[in-house]
């Protein structure tokens, strides 16, 4: 009692509210400390660590995943993402090296409920000749199962699915409604605010004539709102492949339920130029004021890297960028029913879309391609694996085995995408203040996200008008970044001085990954004549390298041992920090800036297969790569 009385008296002398049970309340603490308390970590309200997740994953409920033999359903997918060991559809034990913090489960909406019934040989499936044919192929397994699955996908993309099956597994049918309820309630069971966030979502699978126009949708809400509507489909007469139909559904969802949703596209590299239109849309529409406003409203994010190729840049579009040739898929559209031509590439890659967005903003006053960056697996195994040494493939047919690289992703008389080109990518890091649906969703909306090809690289990127080298002499550059600048995904604050913008950048290697090679800033801008430009700047790098006469930085080196599928962190560095100011800044020109972080060379997943299974690899296969991270951009707009 004596001790408590003394404490109370001391508190009174310092104008501290009384303490109950020896523990000050949060209100008491806020009223006690000066504006800048002694502890630099007190009273912080900005995100302090990235939250890692996968925004695109399929279970056996998806049409194609189930047809390929995936028998794992949402519960197994959620348990795996949270760090539990599960048994894959091919009977292999599998576990992540580190749990994820969040995930969006995005099963396809078209023919929702069909895949489990196909696997079970339900009478409604077998009564149709095509359904019977597919079931027999699935039951035979192996190559026959693969042929049946690809035939389903081809009929889907060419819109030639049997009418009776379409009717039985579309909105209005019991199987469709009950499958959606299964998806929603599984997410709710596994959602654990503060520890793990399970988002309700789906994939709207628009692929007219094989042109990939897919969008994933993420809901901020729980089952009370999500179950008031069923998701939209693309197959007529029950749905439409035009993105405007998806925007209409999103508008109705928010109006009817009071909930919130966002959409984001992926794999523009398989759209044959239709993902980022600038004049005409695939559906014979125009890129007009209505189009740019709706796309800007509903699509604040883009999935820039994943299992079907990396979509940041292409060497044809960026010939001066020696790192643009990374995991490019440029054979044709999704089912290779039309080959690719160079003129299509402008409408397919993220960097080019960001540039075209500047032009459209000048024309309409709105930038439809002002998106944040993210990565995802798009795995159809229910397993969100994005590490090279733990890669379980796109589908069950290419889960780890001695023969999986022999299976092409797709092949026909027009062309082929070999199996060794599959990419063990990627994840999205979110700067959110807490691990909840609301906080992570809001970070997506404000574009405070970044993509990696799999490694958990730490990345901070801020833009302002007065950062200096002194801001780097701290272990919390975010304090200066948020206080005197804006984070990735933002618009620069109004220009207050005659200086060029400065950028505060910090990159930290994955604690169990490879060292870093360099940090680059990619700038895109539109000059006074309306011409679009881009430039890549090396702003921080490891070692004592110096740029050559052409301004190019020498390679970092290579420590990869192909015989053991290993590398050494004897080159590179664990962290890179920089304050960089644009030396070519023109205040009259619209511009964007984003960061690309490169690791030192490491083995691709096929090298691990070579060592583990003792197999020979194709002579032209790419064995080594430099994994990377892409920040969301920061935009500058002239004030006048």
Coordinates of C-alpha atoms in Angstrom, one line a residue:
X1 CA 0.0 0.0 0.0
X2 CA 2.8 2.4 0.9
X3 CA 4.4 1.7 -2.5
X4 CA 1.2 2.4 -4.3
X5 CA 0.6 5.7 -2.4
X6 CA 4.0 7.0 -3.4
X7 CA 3.4 6.1 -7.0
X8 CA 0.1 7.9 -6.9
X9 CA 1.7 11.0 -5.4
X10 CA 4.5 11.0 -8.0
X11 CA 1.9 10.6 -10.8
X12 CA 0.0 13.6 -9.5
X13 CA 3.1 15.7 -9.4
X14 CA 3.8 14.8 -13.1
X15 CA 0.2 15.3 -14.1
X16 CA -0.1 11.5 -14.8
X17 CA -3.5 10.0 -14.5
X18 CA -3.8 7.4 -11.7
X19 CA -2.6 3.9 -12.5
X20 CA -4.9 0.9 -11.9
X21 CA -3.3 -2.4 -10.9
X22 CA 0.1 -0.9 -11.7
X23 CA -0.7 -0.7 -15.5
X24 CA -1.3 2.6 -17.2
X25 CA -4.1 2.7 -19.7
X26 CA -3.5 3.6 -23.3
X27 CA -5.3 6.9 -22.8
X28 CA -3.0 7.6 -19.8
X29 CA 0.1 6.9 -21.8
X30 CA -1.0 9.2 -24.7
X31 CA -1.7 12.0 -22.3
X32 CA 1.6 11.6 -20.5
X33 CA 4.3 11.5 -23.1
X34 CA 5.7 14.5 -25.0
X35 CA 5.0 14.8 -28.7
X36 CA 8.3 13.0 -29.4
X37 CA 8.6 10.4 -26.6
X38 CA 12.0 8.9 -25.6
X39 CA 11.1 5.6 -27.1
X40 CA 11.2 6.0 -30.9
X41 CA 8.7 3.1 -31.3
X42 CA 6.0 4.6 -29.1
X43 CA 2.9 6.0 -30.7
X44 CA 3.7 4.7 -34.1
X45 CA 0.7 4.4 -36.5
X46 CA 2.4 3.4 -39.8
X47 CA 2.9 -0.1 -41.1
X48 CA 6.1 -1.6 -39.6
X49 CA 6.6 -4.9 -41.5
X50 CA 5.4 -6.4 -44.7
X51 CA 2.7 -9.0 -44.6
X52 CA 3.3 -11.8 -47.1
X53 CA 0.6 -13.5 -49.1
X54 CA -0.7 -15.1 -52.2
X55 CA -3.5 -13.3 -54.0
X56 CA -4.3 -16.1 -56.6
X57 CA -4.7 -19.8 -55.7
X58 CA -7.0 -22.6 -57.0
X59 CA -8.3 -25.7 -55.3
X60 CA -10.0 -28.8 -56.6
X61 CA -13.2 -26.8 -56.9
X62 CA -11.9 -25.0 -60.0
X63 CA -12.9 -26.5 -63.3
X64 CA -9.4 -26.9 -64.7
X65 CA -7.7 -27.8 -61.4
X66 CA -10.2 -30.5 -60.6
X67 CA -10.0 -31.9 -64.2
X68 CA -6.2 -32.2 -63.8
X69 CA -6.7 -34.3 -60.7
X70 CA -6.6 -31.8 -57.8
X71 CA -8.5 -33.4 -54.9
X72 CA -7.5 -30.9 -52.2
X73 CA -10.3 -28.5 -51.3
X74 CA -10.3 -25.1 -49.6
X75 CA -9.7 -26.4 -46.0
X76 CA -6.4 -28.0 -47.1
X77 CA -5.3 -24.9 -49.0
X78 CA -5.9 -22.7 -46.0
X79 CA -4.1 -25.0 -43.6
X80 CA -1.2 -25.2 -46.0
X81 CA -0.9 -21.4 -46.3
X82 CA -0.9 -21.1 -42.5
X83 CA 2.1 -23.4 -42.3
X84 CA 0.7 -26.9 -41.7
X85 CA 1.9 -29.9 -43.6
X86 CA -0.5 -31.5 -46.0
X87 CA -0.5 -34.4 -48.4
X88 CA -0.7 -33.3 -52.0
X89 CA -3.0 -34.8 -54.6
X90 CA -0.1 -37.0 -55.8
X91 CA 0.4 -38.3 -52.2
X92 CA 3.5 -36.3 -51.4
X93 CA 4.0 -34.6 -48.0
X94 CA 4.5 -30.8 -48.5
X95 CA 4.9 -27.8 -46.3
X96 CA 6.0 -24.2 -46.7
X97 CA 9.3 -23.0 -45.4
X98 CA 7.5 -20.2 -43.6
X99 CA 3.8 -19.6 -43.2
X100 CA 2.0 -16.9 -45.1
X101 CA 0.3 -14.0 -43.4
X102 CA -2.7 -13.8 -45.7
X103 CA -4.2 -15.3 -48.8
X104 CA -7.0 -14.9 -51.3
X105 CA -8.5 -18.1 -52.5
X106 CA -9.7 -17.5 -56.1
X107 CA -11.4 -20.5 -57.5
X108 CA -12.9 -20.1 -61.0
X109 CA -16.5 -19.1 -61.1
X110 CA -17.5 -20.6 -64.4
X111 CA -18.9 -24.2 -64.0
X112 CA -18.5 -23.8 -60.2
X113 CA -19.1 -27.3 -58.7
X114 CA -18.5 -29.2 -61.9
X115 CA -15.0 -30.5 -61.1
X116 CA -15.9 -32.5 -57.9
X117 CA -18.9 -34.0 -59.8
X118 CA -16.6 -35.0 -62.7
X119 CA -14.2 -36.7 -60.3
X120 CA -17.1 -38.6 -58.7
X121 CA -18.7 -39.6 -61.9
X122 CA -22.1 -38.0 -61.0
X123 CA -25.0 -39.0 -63.3
X124 CA -25.6 -35.4 -64.4
X125 CA -22.1 -35.4 -65.8
X126 CA -22.1 -38.9 -67.4
X127 CA -25.5 -38.3 -69.1
X128 CA -23.8 -35.9 -71.5
X129 CA -21.5 -37.5 -74.2
X130 CA -18.8 -35.0 -73.6
X131 CA -19.1 -35.3 -69.9
X132 CA -18.8 -39.1 -70.2
X133 CA -15.7 -38.7 -72.5
X134 CA -14.1 -36.3 -70.0
X135 CA -14.8 -38.6 -67.1
X136 CA -13.3 -41.6 -68.9
X137 CA -10.2 -39.6 -69.6
X138 CA -9.9 -38.4 -66.0
X139 CA -10.4 -42.0 -64.7
X140 CA -7.7 -43.3 -67.0
X141 CA -5.2 -40.9 -65.5
X142 CA -1.8 -40.0 -66.9
X143 CA -1.7 -38.7 -70.4
X144 CA -5.4 -39.4 -71.0
X145 CA -6.4 -37.3 -68.0
X146 CA -4.2 -34.4 -69.3
X147 CA -5.9 -34.6 -72.8
X148 CA -9.3 -34.6 -71.2
X149 CA -8.4 -31.5 -69.0
X150 CA -7.0 -29.6 -72.0
X151 CA -10.1 -30.5 -74.0
X152 CA -12.3 -29.0 -71.3
X153 CA -10.2 -25.8 -71.2
X154 CA -10.3 -25.6 -75.0
X155 CA -14.1 -25.9 -75.1
X156 CA -14.3 -23.3 -72.3
X157 CA -12.1 -20.8 -74.1
X158 CA -13.8 -21.4 -77.4
X159 CA -17.3 -21.2 -75.7
X160 CA -18.4 -24.7 -76.9
X161 CA -19.2 -26.3 -73.6
X162 CA -22.2 -28.7 -73.7
X163 CA -25.4 -26.7 -72.9
X164 CA -26.7 -29.1 -70.3
X165 CA -23.5 -28.9 -68.3
X166 CA -23.4 -25.2 -68.6
X167 CA -26.9 -24.9 -67.3
X168 CA -26.3 -27.3 -64.4
X169 CA -23.2 -25.4 -63.1
X170 CA -24.1 -21.7 -63.6
X171 CA -25.8 -19.1 -61.4
X172 CA -29.3 -20.3 -60.6
X173 CA -28.2 -23.9 -60.2
X174 CA -27.9 -25.6 -56.8
X175 CA -24.4 -26.9 -57.4
X176 CA -23.2 -23.3 -58.1
X177 CA -24.8 -21.8 -55.0
X178 CA -23.7 -24.5 -52.7
X179 CA -20.1 -24.4 -54.0
X180 CA -20.0 -20.6 -53.4
X181 CA -21.2 -21.2 -49.9
X182 CA -18.5 -23.8 -49.3
X183 CA -15.8 -21.3 -50.5
X184 CA -17.1 -18.5 -48.3
X185 CA -17.5 -20.5 -45.1
X186 CA -14.1 -22.1 -45.5
X187 CA -12.5 -18.7 -45.6
X188 CA -14.4 -17.6 -42.6
X189 CA -13.3 -20.7 -40.6
X190 CA -9.7 -20.0 -41.3
X191 CA -9.7 -16.2 -40.9
X192 CA -7.8 -15.4 -37.7
X193 CA -7.6 -11.6 -37.3
X194 CA -4.2 -10.5 -36.1
X195 CA -2.5 -13.8 -37.0
X196 CA -3.7 -14.9 -40.5
X197 CA -6.2 -13.3 -42.9
X198 CA -8.3 -15.4 -45.2
X199 CA -9.9 -13.4 -47.9
X200 CA -13.1 -14.4 -49.7
X201 CA -12.5 -14.1 -53.5
X202 CA -12.8 -15.7 -56.9
X203 CA -11.4 -15.6 -60.4
X204 CA -13.6 -14.1 -63.2
X205 CA -12.2 -16.1 -66.1
X206 CA -12.7 -14.1 -69.2
X207 CA -10.8 -15.8 -72.1
X208 CA -12.7 -15.1 -75.3
X209 CA -11.1 -17.1 -78.1
X210 CA -8.1 -17.8 -75.9
X211 CA -7.2 -14.2 -75.2
X212 CA -6.5 -13.9 -71.4
X213 CA -8.6 -11.2 -69.9
X214 CA -8.8 -12.8 -66.4
X215 CA -9.5 -10.8 -63.3
X216 CA -9.3 -11.9 -59.7
X217 CA -11.7 -10.3 -57.2
X218 CA -11.0 -9.8 -53.5
X219 CA -13.8 -9.0 -51.0
X220 CA -13.1 -6.9 -47.8
X221 CA -16.1 -8.6 -46.2
X222 CA -17.2 -11.7 -44.4
X223 CA -20.1 -14.2 -45.2
X224 CA -22.9 -11.9 -44.1
X225 CA -22.2 -9.7 -47.2
X226 CA -20.5 -12.2 -49.5
X227 CA -23.5 -14.6 -49.4
X228 CA -26.0 -12.0 -50.5
X229 CA -24.8 -12.5 -54.1
X230 CA -23.2 -15.2 -56.2
X231 CA -20.1 -14.3 -58.2
X232 CA -20.4 -13.5 -62.0
X233 CA -19.5 -15.9 -64.8
X234 CA -18.3 -15.3 -68.4
X235 CA -20.0 -18.0 -70.4
X236 CA -23.1 -16.8 -72.3
X237 CA -26.0 -16.8 -71.8
X238 CA -25.3 -16.6 -68.0
X239 CA -22.4 -14.1 -68.2
X240 CA -20.3 -12.0 -70.4
X241 CA -16.5 -11.9 -71.1
X242 CA -16.5 -8.1 -71.3
X243 CA -14.8 -6.5 -68.3
X244 CA -17.6 -4.0 -68.2
X245 CA -19.9 -6.8 -67.0
X246 CA -17.5 -7.5 -64.1
X247 CA -17.5 -3.8 -63.2
X248 CA -21.3 -3.8 -63.2
X249 CA -21.3 -6.8 -60.8
X250 CA -18.9 -5.0 -58.5
X251 CA -21.0 -1.9 -58.5
X252 CA -24.1 -4.0 -57.7
X253 CA -22.3 -5.9 -55.0
X254 CA -21.2 -2.7 -53.2
X255 CA -24.6 -1.1 -53.6
X256 CA -26.6 -4.1 -52.4
X257 CA -24.4 -5.3 -49.6
X258 CA -22.6 -2.2 -48.4
X259 CA -19.4 -4.2 -48.8
X260 CA -16.3 -3.5 -50.7
X261 CA -14.4 -5.3 -53.5
X262 CA -11.4 -4.8 -55.8
X263 CA -10.4 -6.6 -59.0
X264 CA -7.0 -7.1 -60.5
X265 CA -5.9 -8.6 -63.8
X266 CA -3.0 -11.0 -64.5
X267 CA -1.1 -12.4 -67.4
X268 CA -1.4 -9.6 -70.0
X269 CA 1.4 -11.5 -71.7
X270 CA -1.2 -14.1 -72.8
X271 CA -3.8 -11.6 -74.0
X272 CA -2.2 -10.9 -77.4
X273 CA -2.4 -7.2 -76.8
X274 CA -5.9 -6.8 -75.3
X275 CA -5.1 -6.5 -71.6
X276 CA -4.1 -2.8 -71.7
X277 CA -6.0 -1.2 -74.6
X278 CA -5.5 2.4 -75.6
X279 CA -8.1 2.9 -78.4
X280 CA -10.3 -0.2 -79.0
X281 CA -11.2 -3.0 -76.6
X282 CA -11.6 -6.6 -77.6
X283 CA -15.3 -6.4 -77.2
X284 CA -15.6 -3.7 -79.9
X285 CA -15.8 -0.9 -77.3
X286 CA -13.8 2.3 -77.1
X287 CA -11.2 3.4 -74.6
X288 CA -13.3 6.4 -73.7
X289 CA -14.1 8.4 -70.6
X290 CA -16.4 5.8 -69.2
X291 CA -13.8 3.0 -69.7
X292 CA -10.9 4.8 -68.0
X293 CA -13.1 5.9 -65.1
X294 CA -14.4 2.4 -64.4
X295 CA -11.1 0.7 -64.8
X296 CA -9.4 3.2 -62.5
X297 CA -12.1 2.7 -59.9
X298 CA -12.2 -1.1 -59.9
X299 CA -8.6 -2.2 -60.7
X300 CA -6.0 -0.5 -58.4
X301 CA -3.7 -3.5 -58.6
X302 CA -2.0 -5.7 -61.1
X303 CA -0.5 -9.2 -60.8
X304 CA 2.8 -8.6 -62.4
X305 CA 4.6 -11.9 -61.9
X306 CA 3.3 -15.5 -61.5
X307 CA 3.6 -19.0 -62.7
X308 CA 2.7 -18.3 -66.3
X309 CA 5.5 -15.8 -66.9
X310 CA 6.8 -12.5 -65.6
X311 CA 4.9 -9.4 -66.9
X312 CA 7.0 -6.4 -65.8
X313 CA 8.9 -5.8 -69.1
X314 CA 9.9 -7.2 -72.4
X315 CA 13.2 -6.8 -74.3
X316 CA 11.3 -5.7 -77.5
X317 CA 9.7 -2.8 -75.6
X318 CA 12.7 -2.1 -73.4
X319 CA 15.8 -2.8 -75.5
X320 CA 18.1 -0.8 -73.3
X321 CA 17.2 -2.8 -70.2
X322 CA 19.4 -5.9 -69.9
X323 CA 17.2 -7.4 -67.2
X324 CA 13.9 -7.1 -69.2
X325 CA 14.4 -10.6 -70.6
X326 CA 13.1 -12.4 -67.5
X327 CA 10.8 -15.4 -67.7
X328 CA 9.0 -13.9 -70.8
X329 CA 6.2 -16.0 -72.3
X330 CA 5.6 -14.6 -75.8
X331 CA 4.5 -17.5 -78.0
X332 CA 0.9 -16.6 -78.3
X333 CA -2.4 -16.3 -76.4
X334 CA -3.4 -18.6 -73.6
X335 CA -4.3 -21.7 -75.6
X336 CA -1.9 -20.8 -78.6
X337 CA -4.8 -20.5 -81.0
X338 CA -3.2 -17.3 -82.2
X339 CA 0.6 -16.6 -82.4
X340 CA 2.2 -13.5 -81.0
X341 CA 3.4 -10.5 -83.1
X342 CA 5.6 -7.7 -81.9
X343 CA 2.8 -5.1 -82.3
X344 CA 0.8 -6.9 -79.6
X345 CA 3.4 -6.5 -76.8
X346 CA 2.5 -2.8 -76.1
X347 CA -0.8 -3.9 -74.6
X348 CA 0.6 -6.7 -72.5
X349 CA 3.4 -5.6 -70.1
X350 CA 3.1 -3.6 -66.9
X351 CA 5.8 -1.0 -67.6
X352 CA 4.4 -0.2 -71.0
X353 CA 0.9 0.0 -69.5
X354 CA 2.1 2.5 -66.9
X355 CA 3.5 4.6 -69.7
X356 CA 0.3 4.4 -71.7
X357 CA -1.6 5.4 -68.6
X358 CA 0.2 8.8 -68.6
X359 CA -1.0 9.4 -72.2
X360 CA -4.6 8.4 -71.4
X361 CA -4.5 10.7 -68.3
X362 CA -3.5 13.6 -70.5
X363 CA -6.4 12.8 -72.8
X364 CA -9.2 12.0 -70.3
X365 CA -8.0 13.4 -67.0
X366 CA -8.0 9.9 -65.4
X367 CA -5.2 7.3 -65.5
X368 CA -6.8 3.8 -65.9
X369 CA -3.4 2.1 -65.5
X370 CA -2.4 3.6 -62.2
X371 CA -2.0 0.3 -60.4
X372 CA 0.0 -1.2 -57.6
X373 CA 2.3 -4.2 -58.1
X374 CA 1.8 -7.7 -56.8
X375 CA 2.8 -11.3 -57.4
X376 CA 1.0 -14.6 -57.0
X377 CA 1.3 -18.3 -57.7
X378 CA -1.8 -19.0 -59.7
X379 CA -1.2 -22.6 -58.6
X380 CA -3.9 -25.1 -59.3
X381 CA -2.7 -27.6 -56.8
X382 CA -4.1 -25.9 -53.7
X383 CA -0.5 -25.3 -52.6
X384 CA 0.9 -21.8 -52.5
X385 CA 4.5 -22.7 -53.2
X386 CA 6.7 -20.0 -54.8
X387 CA 10.2 -21.1 -53.7
X388 CA 12.5 -22.7 -56.3
X389 CA 13.5 -25.7 -54.0
X390 CA 9.8 -26.3 -53.0
X391 CA 8.0 -25.8 -56.3
X392 CA 4.9 -28.0 -56.7
X393 CA 4.0 -26.8 -60.2
X394 CA 1.0 -25.3 -61.9
X395 CA -1.2 -28.4 -61.7
X396 CA -1.3 -31.9 -60.3
X397 CA 0.0 -33.3 -63.6
X398 CA 3.3 -31.5 -63.0
X399 CA 3.8 -31.9 -59.3
X400 CA 7.4 -33.1 -58.5
X401 CA 8.4 -36.1 -60.5
X402 CA 11.3 -37.3 -62.7
X403 CA 9.2 -36.6 -65.8
X404 CA 7.4 -33.4 -65.0
X405 CA 9.6 -31.0 -67.1
X406 CA 8.8 -33.2 -70.1
X407 CA 5.1 -32.1 -69.9
X408 CA 4.6 -28.9 -71.9
X409 CA 2.3 -26.3 -70.4
X410 CA 0.5 -26.4 -73.7
X411 CA 1.4 -27.6 -77.2
X412 CA -0.4 -27.8 -80.5
X413 CA 0.4 -27.4 -84.2
X414 CA 1.0 -23.7 -83.9
X415 CA 3.5 -23.7 -81.0
X416 CA 4.5 -24.9 -77.6
X417 CA 5.3 -23.6 -74.1
X418 CA 7.7 -26.2 -72.7
X419 CA 7.3 -27.4 -69.1
X420 CA 10.7 -26.0 -68.0
X421 CA 9.4 -22.5 -68.6
X422 CA 6.9 -22.6 -65.7
X423 CA 7.9 -20.0 -63.2
X424 CA 8.1 -20.6 -59.4
X425 CA 6.5 -17.2 -58.7
X426 CA 5.4 -15.2 -56.8
X427 CA 4.1 -13.4 -53.7
X428 CA 2.7 -10.0 -52.7
X429 CA 4.0 -8.0 -49.8
X430 CA 1.5 -5.6 -48.2
X431 CA 2.4 -2.7 -46.0
X432 CA -0.6 -2.8 -43.6
X433 CA -0.9 -1.6 -40.0
X434 CA -2.4 -4.9 -38.9
X435 CA -3.1 -8.4 -40.2
X436 CA -6.9 -8.1 -40.8
X437 CA -9.1 -8.1 -43.9
X438 CA -9.9 -4.4 -43.5
X439 CA -6.2 -3.3 -43.1
X440 CA -4.8 -5.4 -46.0
X441 CA -7.7 -4.6 -48.3
X442 CA -7.2 -0.9 -47.7
X443 CA -3.5 -1.3 -48.5
X444 CA -4.4 -2.8 -51.8
X445 CA -6.7 0.1 -52.5
X446 CA -4.0 2.7 -51.8
X447 CA -1.5 0.5 -53.7
X448 CA 1.0 0.1 -50.8
X449 CA 2.1 -3.3 -52.1
X450 CA 5.0 -4.8 -53.9
X451 CA 5.7 -8.0 -55.8
X452 CA 8.4 -10.6 -55.6
X453 CA 9.2 -13.6 -57.7
X454 CA 9.2 -15.7 -54.4
X455 CA 11.9 -14.4 -52.0
X456 CA 10.7 -12.4 -49.1
X457 CA 12.8 -9.3 -49.9
X458 CA 12.1 -6.3 -47.6
X459 CA 11.5 -3.1 -49.6
X460 CA 10.7 0.4 -48.6
X461 CA 10.2 3.2 -51.2
X462 CA 9.2 6.8 -50.5
X463 CA 9.0 9.9 -52.7
X464 CA 9.4 13.4 -51.5
X465 CA 11.1 16.8 -52.2
X466 CA 13.8 16.9 -49.5
X467 CA 15.2 13.6 -48.5
X468 CA 18.9 13.6 -47.8
X469 CA 21.7 11.1 -47.0
X470 CA 21.0 11.9 -43.3
X471 CA 17.7 10.0 -43.6
X472 CA 19.7 6.8 -44.2
X473 CA 21.5 7.0 -40.8
X474 CA 18.7 5.3 -38.9
X475 CA 17.2 1.9 -38.5
X476 CA 13.7 3.3 -39.3
X477 CA 13.8 5.2 -42.5
X478 CA 10.0 4.8 -42.6
X479 CA 9.8 7.5 -40.0
X480 CA 11.2 10.1 -42.4
X481 CA 9.5 8.4 -45.3
X482 CA 5.9 8.8 -44.0
X483 CA 6.5 12.1 -42.4
X484 CA 8.2 14.0 -45.2
X485 CA 7.1 12.0 -48.2
X486 CA 4.7 9.5 -49.6
X487 CA 5.0 5.6 -49.8
X488 CA 4.9 3.4 -52.8
X489 CA 1.6 3.5 -54.6
X490 CA 1.0 7.2 -54.0
X491 CA 1.0 10.5 -55.9
X492 CA 3.8 12.9 -55.1
X493 CA 2.7 15.8 -52.9
X494 CA 2.6 19.2 -54.6
X495 CA 6.0 20.6 -55.5
X496 CA 7.0 23.2 -53.0
X497 CA 10.5 24.1 -54.1
X498 CA 12.5 24.2 -57.3
X499 CA 14.3 20.9 -56.5
X500 CA 13.8 17.6 -58.3
X501 CA 12.0 14.8 -56.5
X502 CA 14.1 12.6 -54.2
X503 CA 13.4 9.0 -53.3
X504 CA 14.2 7.1 -50.1
X505 CA 14.9 3.5 -50.8
X506 CA 15.8 0.5 -48.6
X507 CA 16.1 -3.1 -49.6
X508 CA 16.9 -6.1 -47.3
X509 CA 17.6 -9.6 -48.4
X510 CA 15.4 -12.5 -47.6
X511 CA 16.8 -13.8 -44.3
X512 CA 17.0 -17.3 -45.7
X513 CA 17.6 -16.3 -49.3
X514 CA 20.2 -14.8 -51.6
X515 CA 22.2 -11.6 -51.2
X516 CA 21.2 -8.6 -53.2
X517 CA 23.0 -7.5 -56.4
X518 CA 21.5 -4.0 -57.0
X519 CA 18.6 -1.6 -56.6
X520 CA 17.2 0.2 -59.7
X521 CA 14.7 2.9 -60.2
X522 CA 12.6 2.6 -63.4
X523 CA 11.3 5.9 -64.6
X524 CA 8.6 6.4 -67.3
X525 CA 7.5 9.8 -68.6
X526 CA 5.7 11.7 -71.3
X527 CA 7.4 14.7 -72.9
X528 CA 5.8 17.9 -74.1
X529 CA 5.2 16.5 -77.5
X530 CA 3.3 13.5 -76.1
X531 CA 6.1 11.0 -76.7
X532 CA 6.5 8.3 -74.0
X533 CA 10.0 7.4 -72.6
X534 CA 11.6 5.1 -70.0
X535 CA 14.9 4.9 -68.3
X536 CA 16.5 2.4 -65.9
X537 CA 18.9 3.9 -63.2
X538 CA 21.2 1.8 -61.0
X539 CA 21.0 3.6 -57.7
X540 CA 22.7 1.2 -55.2
X541 CA 24.7 -1.9 -55.7
X542 CA 27.0 -4.3 -53.9
X543 CA 30.8 -4.4 -54.0
X544 CA 33.1 -1.8 -55.5
X545 CA 31.8 -2.0 -59.1
X546 CA 31.7 1.2 -61.2
X547 CA 29.5 1.9 -64.2
X548 CA 31.3 1.7 -67.6
X549 CA 31.4 4.4 -70.2
X550 CA 27.9 3.5 -71.3
X551 CA 26.6 3.8 -67.8
X552 CA 26.1 0.1 -67.4
X553 CA 27.1 -1.6 -64.1
X554 CA 29.2 -4.8 -64.4
X555 CA 27.6 -8.1 -63.5
X556 CA 27.7 -9.1 -59.9
X557 CA 29.2 -12.5 -60.6
X558 CA 27.9 -16.0 -60.2
X559 CA 28.4 -18.6 -57.5
X560 CA 25.8 -21.2 -58.6
X561 CA 26.9 -24.8 -58.5
X562 CA 24.7 -26.7 -60.9
X563 CA 25.8 -30.1 -59.6
X564 CA 24.4 -29.5 -56.1
X565 CA 21.7 -26.9 -56.9
X566 CA 23.3 -24.4 -54.5
X567 CA 25.0 -21.0 -54.4
X568 CA 27.2 -18.9 -52.1
X569 CA 26.4 -15.6 -50.5
X570 CA 30.1 -14.6 -50.9
X571 CA 29.0 -12.0 -53.4
X572 CA 26.3 -9.4 -53.2
X573 CA 25.2 -7.7 -49.9
X574 CA 22.5 -8.2 -47.3
X575 CA 21.0 -4.7 -47.6
X576 CA 21.1 -1.7 -49.9
X577 CA 19.9 1.8 -49.1
X578 CA 19.9 5.0 -51.1
X579 CA 18.6 8.5 -51.5
X580 CA 18.2 9.1 -55.2
X581 CA 17.2 12.3 -57.0
X582 CA 16.1 12.3 -60.6
X583 CA 18.9 13.9 -62.6
X584 CA 16.6 14.3 -65.7
X585 CA 13.5 15.8 -64.0
X586 CA 11.4 18.2 -65.9
X587 CA 8.5 19.7 -63.8
X588 CA 6.3 20.0 -66.9
X589 CA 6.3 16.3 -67.6
X590 CA 4.1 13.5 -66.2
X591 CA 6.2 10.7 -64.8
X592 CA 6.2 7.6 -62.6
X593 CA 8.9 5.8 -60.7
X594 CA 9.2 2.3 -59.3
X595 CA 12.0 0.2 -57.8
X596 CA 13.3 -3.1 -59.0
X597 CA 15.5 -5.1 -56.7
X598 CA 17.7 -7.9 -58.1
X599 CA 19.2 -10.8 -56.2
X600 CA 22.5 -12.4 -57.1
X601 CA 22.2 -15.4 -59.5
X602 CA 20.6 -18.6 -58.0
X603 CA 19.4 -21.9 -59.5
X604 CA 15.9 -22.2 -61.1
X605 CA 13.6 -24.9 -59.9
X606 CA 14.5 -27.3 -62.7
X607 CA 18.1 -27.5 -61.4
X608 CA 16.7 -28.8 -58.1
X609 CA 14.7 -31.4 -60.1
X610 CA 18.0 -32.4 -61.9
X611 CA 19.8 -33.0 -58.6
X612 CA 16.9 -34.8 -56.8
X613 CA 15.7 -37.0 -59.6
X614 CA 19.0 -37.5 -61.5
X615 CA 17.5 -36.4 -64.8
X616 CA 18.9 -34.6 -67.8
X617 CA 17.6 -31.2 -68.6
X618 CA 16.8 -29.8 -72.1
X619 CA 20.0 -28.3 -73.6
X620 CA 18.4 -24.9 -74.2
X621 CA 16.7 -24.7 -70.7
X622 CA 17.5 -21.6 -68.6
X623 CA 19.1 -22.9 -65.4
X624 CA 20.1 -19.7 -63.6
X625 CA 18.2 -16.5 -62.9
X626 CA 18.2 -13.4 -60.7
X627 CA 15.0 -13.3 -58.6
X628 CA 13.6 -9.8 -57.9
X629 CA 11.1 -7.5 -56.3
X630 CA 9.0 -4.8 -57.9
X631 CA 7.6 -1.9 -55.9
X632 CA 4.4 -0.2 -56.7
X633 CA 5.1 3.1 -58.5
X634 CA 5.0 6.7 -57.3
X635 CA 3.5 9.2 -59.7
X636 CA 4.4 12.8 -60.4
X637 CA 1.8 15.1 -62.1
X638 CA 2.5 18.7 -63.0
X639 CA 0.5 21.0 -60.8
X640 CA -0.8 23.0 -63.7

